[in-house]
mmCIF file of C-alpha atoms in Angstrom:
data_model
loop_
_atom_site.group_PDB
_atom_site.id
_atom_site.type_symbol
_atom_site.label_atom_id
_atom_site.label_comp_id
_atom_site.label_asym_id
_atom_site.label_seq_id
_atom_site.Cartn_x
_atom_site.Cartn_y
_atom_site.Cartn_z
ATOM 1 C CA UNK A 1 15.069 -6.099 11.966
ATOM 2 C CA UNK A 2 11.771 -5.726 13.866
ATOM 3 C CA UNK A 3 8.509 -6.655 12.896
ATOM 4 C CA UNK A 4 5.033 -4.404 12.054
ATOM 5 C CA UNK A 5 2.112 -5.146 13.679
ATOM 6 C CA UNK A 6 0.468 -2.497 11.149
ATOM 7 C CA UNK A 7 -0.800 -3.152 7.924
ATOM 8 C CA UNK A 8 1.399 -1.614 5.222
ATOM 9 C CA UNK A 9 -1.762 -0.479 3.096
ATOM 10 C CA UNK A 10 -3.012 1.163 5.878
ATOM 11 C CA UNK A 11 0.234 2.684 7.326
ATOM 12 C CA UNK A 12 2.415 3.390 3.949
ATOM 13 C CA UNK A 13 4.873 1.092 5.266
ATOM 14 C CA UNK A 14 5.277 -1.065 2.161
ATOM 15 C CA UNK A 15 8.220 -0.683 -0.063
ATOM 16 C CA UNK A 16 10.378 0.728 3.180
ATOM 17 C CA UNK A 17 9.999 -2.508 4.699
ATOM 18 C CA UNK A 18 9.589 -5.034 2.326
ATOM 19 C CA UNK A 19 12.933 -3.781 0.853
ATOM 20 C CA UNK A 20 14.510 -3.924 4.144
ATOM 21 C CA UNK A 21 15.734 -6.939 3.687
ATOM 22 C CA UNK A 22 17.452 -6.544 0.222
ATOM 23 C CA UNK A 23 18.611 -2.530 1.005
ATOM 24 C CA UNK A 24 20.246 -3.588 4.451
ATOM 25 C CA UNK A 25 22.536 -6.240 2.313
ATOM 26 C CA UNK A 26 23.309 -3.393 -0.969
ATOM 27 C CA UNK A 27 26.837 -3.161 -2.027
ATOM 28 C CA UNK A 28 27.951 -6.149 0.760
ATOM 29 C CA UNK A 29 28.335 -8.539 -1.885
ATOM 30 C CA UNK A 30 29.829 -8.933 -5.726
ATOM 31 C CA UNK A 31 27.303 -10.125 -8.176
ATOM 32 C CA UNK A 32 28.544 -11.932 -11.584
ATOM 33 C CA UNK A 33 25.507 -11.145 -12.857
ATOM 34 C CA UNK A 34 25.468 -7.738 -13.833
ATOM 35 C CA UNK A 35 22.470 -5.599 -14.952
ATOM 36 C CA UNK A 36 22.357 -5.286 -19.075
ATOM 37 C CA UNK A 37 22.938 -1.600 -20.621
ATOM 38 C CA UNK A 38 19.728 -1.691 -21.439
ATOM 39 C CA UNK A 39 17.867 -2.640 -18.603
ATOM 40 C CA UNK A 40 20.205 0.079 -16.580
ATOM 41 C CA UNK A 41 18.951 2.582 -19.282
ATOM 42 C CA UNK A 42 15.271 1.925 -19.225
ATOM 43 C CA UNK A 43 15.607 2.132 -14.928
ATOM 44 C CA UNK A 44 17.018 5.394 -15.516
ATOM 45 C CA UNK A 45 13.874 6.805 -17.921
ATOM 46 C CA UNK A 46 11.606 5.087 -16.401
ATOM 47 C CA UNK A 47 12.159 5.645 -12.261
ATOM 48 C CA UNK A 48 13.702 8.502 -9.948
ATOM 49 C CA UNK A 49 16.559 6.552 -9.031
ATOM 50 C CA UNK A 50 20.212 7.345 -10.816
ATOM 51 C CA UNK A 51 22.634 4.994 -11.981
ATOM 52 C CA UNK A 52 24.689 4.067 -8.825
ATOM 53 C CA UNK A 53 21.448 3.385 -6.893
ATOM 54 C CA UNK A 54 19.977 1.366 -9.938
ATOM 55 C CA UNK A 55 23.055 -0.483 -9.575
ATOM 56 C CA UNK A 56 23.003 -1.158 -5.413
ATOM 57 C CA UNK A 57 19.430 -2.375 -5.334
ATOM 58 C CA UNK A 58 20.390 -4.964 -8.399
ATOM 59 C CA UNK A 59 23.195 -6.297 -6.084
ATOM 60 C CA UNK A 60 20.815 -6.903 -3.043
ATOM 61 C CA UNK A 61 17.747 -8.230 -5.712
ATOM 62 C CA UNK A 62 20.880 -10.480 -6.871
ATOM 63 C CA UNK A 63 21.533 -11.683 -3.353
ATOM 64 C CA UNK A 64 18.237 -12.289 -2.677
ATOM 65 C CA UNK A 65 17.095 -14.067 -5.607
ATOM 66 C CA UNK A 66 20.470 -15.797 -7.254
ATOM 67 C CA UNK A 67 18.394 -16.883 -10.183
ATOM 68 C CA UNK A 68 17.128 -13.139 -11.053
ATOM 69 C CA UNK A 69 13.684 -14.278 -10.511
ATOM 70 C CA UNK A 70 11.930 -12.835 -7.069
ATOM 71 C CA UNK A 71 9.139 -16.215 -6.931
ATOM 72 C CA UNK A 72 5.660 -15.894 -4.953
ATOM 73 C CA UNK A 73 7.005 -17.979 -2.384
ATOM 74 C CA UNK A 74 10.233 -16.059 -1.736
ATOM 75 C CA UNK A 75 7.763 -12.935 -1.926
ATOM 76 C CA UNK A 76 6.015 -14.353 1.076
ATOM 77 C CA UNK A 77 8.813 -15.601 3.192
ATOM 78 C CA UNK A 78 9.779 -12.056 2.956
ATOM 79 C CA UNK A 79 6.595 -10.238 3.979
ATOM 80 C CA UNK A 80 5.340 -12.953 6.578
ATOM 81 C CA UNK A 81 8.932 -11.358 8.856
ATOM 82 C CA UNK A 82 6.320 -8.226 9.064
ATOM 83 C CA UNK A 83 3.287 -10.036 9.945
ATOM 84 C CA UNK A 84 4.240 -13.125 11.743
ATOM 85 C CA UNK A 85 0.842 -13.411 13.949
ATOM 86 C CA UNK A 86 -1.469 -13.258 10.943
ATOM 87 C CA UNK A 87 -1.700 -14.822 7.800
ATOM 88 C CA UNK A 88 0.003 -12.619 4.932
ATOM 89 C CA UNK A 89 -0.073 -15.218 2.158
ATOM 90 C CA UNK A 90 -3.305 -13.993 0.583
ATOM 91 C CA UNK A 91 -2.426 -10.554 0.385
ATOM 92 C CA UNK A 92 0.930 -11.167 -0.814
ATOM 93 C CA UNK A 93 -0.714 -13.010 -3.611
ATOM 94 C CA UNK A 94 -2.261 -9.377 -4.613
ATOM 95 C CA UNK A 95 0.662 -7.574 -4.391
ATOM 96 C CA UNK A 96 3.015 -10.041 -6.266
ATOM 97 C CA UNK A 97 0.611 -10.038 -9.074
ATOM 98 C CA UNK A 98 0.181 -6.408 -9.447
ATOM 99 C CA UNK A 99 4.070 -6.572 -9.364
ATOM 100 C CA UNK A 100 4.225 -9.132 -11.978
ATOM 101 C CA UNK A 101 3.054 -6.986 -14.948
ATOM 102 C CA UNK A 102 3.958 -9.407 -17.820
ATOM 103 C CA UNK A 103 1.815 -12.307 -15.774
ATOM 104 C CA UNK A 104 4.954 -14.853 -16.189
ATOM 105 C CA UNK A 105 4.802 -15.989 -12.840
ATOM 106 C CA UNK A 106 7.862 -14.082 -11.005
ATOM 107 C CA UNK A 107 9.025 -10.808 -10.637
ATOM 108 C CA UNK A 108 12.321 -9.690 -12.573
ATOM 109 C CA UNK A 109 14.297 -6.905 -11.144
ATOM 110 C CA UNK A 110 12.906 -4.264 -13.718
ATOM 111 C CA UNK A 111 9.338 -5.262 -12.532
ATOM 112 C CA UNK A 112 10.684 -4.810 -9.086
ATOM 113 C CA UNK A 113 12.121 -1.541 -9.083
ATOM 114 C CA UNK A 114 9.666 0.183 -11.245
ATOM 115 C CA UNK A 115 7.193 -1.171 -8.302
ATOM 116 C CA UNK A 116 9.079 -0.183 -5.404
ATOM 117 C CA UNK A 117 9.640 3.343 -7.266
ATOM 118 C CA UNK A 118 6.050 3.705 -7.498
ATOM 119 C CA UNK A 119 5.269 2.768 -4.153
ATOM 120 C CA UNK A 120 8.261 4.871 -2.516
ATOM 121 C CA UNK A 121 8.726 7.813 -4.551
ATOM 122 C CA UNK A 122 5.536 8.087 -6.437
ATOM 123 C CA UNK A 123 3.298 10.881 -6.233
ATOM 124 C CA UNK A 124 -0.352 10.667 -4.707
ATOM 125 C CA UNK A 125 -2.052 10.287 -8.548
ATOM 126 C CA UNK A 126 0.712 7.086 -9.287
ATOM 127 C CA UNK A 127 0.282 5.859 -6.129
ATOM 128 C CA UNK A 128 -3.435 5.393 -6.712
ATOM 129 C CA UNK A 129 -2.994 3.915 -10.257
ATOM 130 C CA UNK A 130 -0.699 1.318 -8.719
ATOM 131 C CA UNK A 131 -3.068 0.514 -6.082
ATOM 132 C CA UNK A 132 -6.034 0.484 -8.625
ATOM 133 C CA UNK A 133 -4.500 -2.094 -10.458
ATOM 134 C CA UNK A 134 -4.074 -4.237 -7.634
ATOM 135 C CA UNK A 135 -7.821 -4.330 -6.316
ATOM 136 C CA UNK A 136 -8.749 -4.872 -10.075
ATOM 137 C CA UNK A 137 -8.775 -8.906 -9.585
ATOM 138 C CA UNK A 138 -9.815 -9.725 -13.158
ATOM 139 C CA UNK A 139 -7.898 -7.080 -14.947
ATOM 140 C CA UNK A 140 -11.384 -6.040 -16.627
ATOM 141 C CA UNK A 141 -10.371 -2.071 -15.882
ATOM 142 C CA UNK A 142 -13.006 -1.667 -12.808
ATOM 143 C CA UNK A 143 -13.301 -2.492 -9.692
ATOM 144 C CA UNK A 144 -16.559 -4.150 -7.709
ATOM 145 C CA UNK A 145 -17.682 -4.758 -4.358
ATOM 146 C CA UNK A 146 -16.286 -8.573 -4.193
ATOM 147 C CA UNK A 147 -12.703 -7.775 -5.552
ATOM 148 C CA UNK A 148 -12.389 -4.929 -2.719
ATOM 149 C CA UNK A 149 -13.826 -7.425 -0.443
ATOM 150 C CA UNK A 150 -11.214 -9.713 -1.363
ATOM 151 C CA UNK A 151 -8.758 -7.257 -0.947
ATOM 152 C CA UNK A 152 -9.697 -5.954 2.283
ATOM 153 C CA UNK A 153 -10.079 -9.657 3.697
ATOM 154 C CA UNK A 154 -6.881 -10.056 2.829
ATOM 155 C CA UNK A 155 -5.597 -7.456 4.588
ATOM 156 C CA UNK A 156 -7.527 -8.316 7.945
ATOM 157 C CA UNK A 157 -6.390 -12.008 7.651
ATOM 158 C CA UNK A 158 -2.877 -10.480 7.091
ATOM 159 C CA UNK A 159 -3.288 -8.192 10.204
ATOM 160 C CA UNK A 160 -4.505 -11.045 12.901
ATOM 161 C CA UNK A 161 -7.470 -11.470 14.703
ATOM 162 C CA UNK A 162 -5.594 -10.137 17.624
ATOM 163 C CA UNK A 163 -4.443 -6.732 16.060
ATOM 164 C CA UNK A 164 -5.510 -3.332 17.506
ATOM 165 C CA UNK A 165 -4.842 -1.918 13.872
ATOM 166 C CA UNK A 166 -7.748 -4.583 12.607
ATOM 167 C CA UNK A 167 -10.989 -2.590 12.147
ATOM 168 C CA UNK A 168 -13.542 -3.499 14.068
ATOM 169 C CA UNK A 169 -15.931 -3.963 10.537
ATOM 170 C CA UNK A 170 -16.463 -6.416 8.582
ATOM 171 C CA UNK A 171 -14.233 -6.766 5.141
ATOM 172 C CA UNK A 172 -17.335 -6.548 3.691
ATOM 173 C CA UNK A 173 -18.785 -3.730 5.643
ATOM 174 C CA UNK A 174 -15.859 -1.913 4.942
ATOM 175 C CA UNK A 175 -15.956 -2.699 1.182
ATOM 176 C CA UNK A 176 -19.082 -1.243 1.315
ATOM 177 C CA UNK A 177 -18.388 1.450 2.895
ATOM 178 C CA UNK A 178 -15.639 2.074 0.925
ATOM 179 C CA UNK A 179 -17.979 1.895 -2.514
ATOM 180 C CA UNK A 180 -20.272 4.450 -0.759
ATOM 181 C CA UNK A 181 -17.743 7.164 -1.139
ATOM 182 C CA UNK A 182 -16.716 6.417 -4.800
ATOM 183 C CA UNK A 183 -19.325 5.072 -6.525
ATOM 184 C CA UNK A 184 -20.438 8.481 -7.857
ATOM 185 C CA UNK A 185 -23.043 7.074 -10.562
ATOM 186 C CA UNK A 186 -24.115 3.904 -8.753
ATOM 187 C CA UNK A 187 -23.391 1.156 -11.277
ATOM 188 C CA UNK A 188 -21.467 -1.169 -8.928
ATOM 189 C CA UNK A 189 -17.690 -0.961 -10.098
ATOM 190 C CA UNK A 190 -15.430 1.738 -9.480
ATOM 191 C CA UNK A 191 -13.441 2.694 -12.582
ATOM 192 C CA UNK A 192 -10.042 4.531 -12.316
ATOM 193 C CA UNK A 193 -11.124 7.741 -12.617
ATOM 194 C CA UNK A 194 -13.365 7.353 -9.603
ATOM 195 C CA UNK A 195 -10.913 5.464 -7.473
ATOM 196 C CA UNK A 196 -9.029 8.276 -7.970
ATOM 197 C CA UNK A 197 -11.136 10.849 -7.082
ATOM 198 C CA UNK A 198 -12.535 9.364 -4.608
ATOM 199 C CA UNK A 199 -8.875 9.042 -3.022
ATOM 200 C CA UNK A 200 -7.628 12.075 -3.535
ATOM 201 C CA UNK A 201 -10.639 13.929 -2.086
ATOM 202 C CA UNK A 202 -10.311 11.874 0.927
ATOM 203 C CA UNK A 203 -6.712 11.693 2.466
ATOM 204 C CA UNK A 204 -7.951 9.026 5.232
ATOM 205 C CA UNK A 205 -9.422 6.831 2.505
ATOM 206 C CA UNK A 206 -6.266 7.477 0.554
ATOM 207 C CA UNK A 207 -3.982 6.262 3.056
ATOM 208 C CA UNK A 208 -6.215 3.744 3.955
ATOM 209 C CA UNK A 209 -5.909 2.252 0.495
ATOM 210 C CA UNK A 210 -2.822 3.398 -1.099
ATOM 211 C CA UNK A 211 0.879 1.448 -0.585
ATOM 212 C CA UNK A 212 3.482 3.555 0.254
ATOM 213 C CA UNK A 213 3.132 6.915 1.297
#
């Protein structure tokens, strides 16, 4: 397994290698735990991903996380493998909350798959909502300058002082800089639609922001 130097916001690298731990072990192992009829049924509605593959990634989640719980420590043992020179914890607190949708603390395997479908197989618009959600701290339905600060930071601290992918700017700067673009009517948040726009008007900036790609 080697390790990224690269942030995975900034180089769509997300769900292909967070998962590589779980999709390297799929189908090596029985699980008495199998997945409910109706969990396998919503999967099937609500993701790209048919039966049989619904089925392999529950095995490896299984293996994983015995308990069917993926907890925020187990989510950062995972993703520090990726960034072992910086500090990922912060970030991964982001992430594993925009995972967590019913706010209970861990991530089930519906929760996880409906993520990882998203951030794999979603198209540009989903990808964006997903990524919305995640620099929307407070859940309030906007975004300002100090939760994309906060999000950004987290992503520099996550890269390493030492990284050649770290920007040279500021988190702040870069926040910013960032608003500058989107911002359309001044009022210092960004709501969806502008996030959005903003994003898809600007591959770079899309890229730049969006997990997965």
């Amino acid at each position: 397994m080697s390790t990224k130097s690269t942030s995975p916001l900034y180089k769509g690298t997300f769900a292909r290698d967070f998962c590589r731990p779980i999709s390297q072990r799929m189908g090596c192992f029985g699980s008495k735990e199998k997945l409910s009829k109706e969990d396998l049924e919503f999967l099937k509605s609500h993701t790209r991903y048919d039966e049989q593959m619904i089925k392999e990634w529950y095995k490896g989640f299984r293996q994983d996380c015995p308990s069917g719980r993926l907890t925020p420590d187990k989510f950062v043992d995972m993703y520090k493998m990726f960034f072992p020179s910086g500090n990922a914890e912060e970030f991964c607190d982001h992430v594993f909350r925009t995972f967590d949708m019913d706010k209970n603390g861990y991530i089930d395997f519906k929760e996880f798959l409906l993520a990882i479908d998203v951030t794999s197989a979603g198209t540009p618009e989903e990808k964006l909502k997903w990524a919305f959600r995640m620099y929307d701290v407070d859940g309030n339905g906007v975004i300002d300058v100090s939760e994309m600060t906060k999000i950004v930071q987290a992503i520099y601290d996550m890269l390493g002082t030492n990284s050649a992918s770290r920007p040279a700017d500021s988190a702040e700067e870069r926040a910013k800089a960032i608003f500058s673009k989107m911002d359309e009517n001044n009022d210092g948040n960004l709501t969806q639609e502008e996030f959005l726009k903003g994003c898809l008007l600007d591959e770079e900036l899309s890229k730049m922001l969006t997990p997965g790609a």
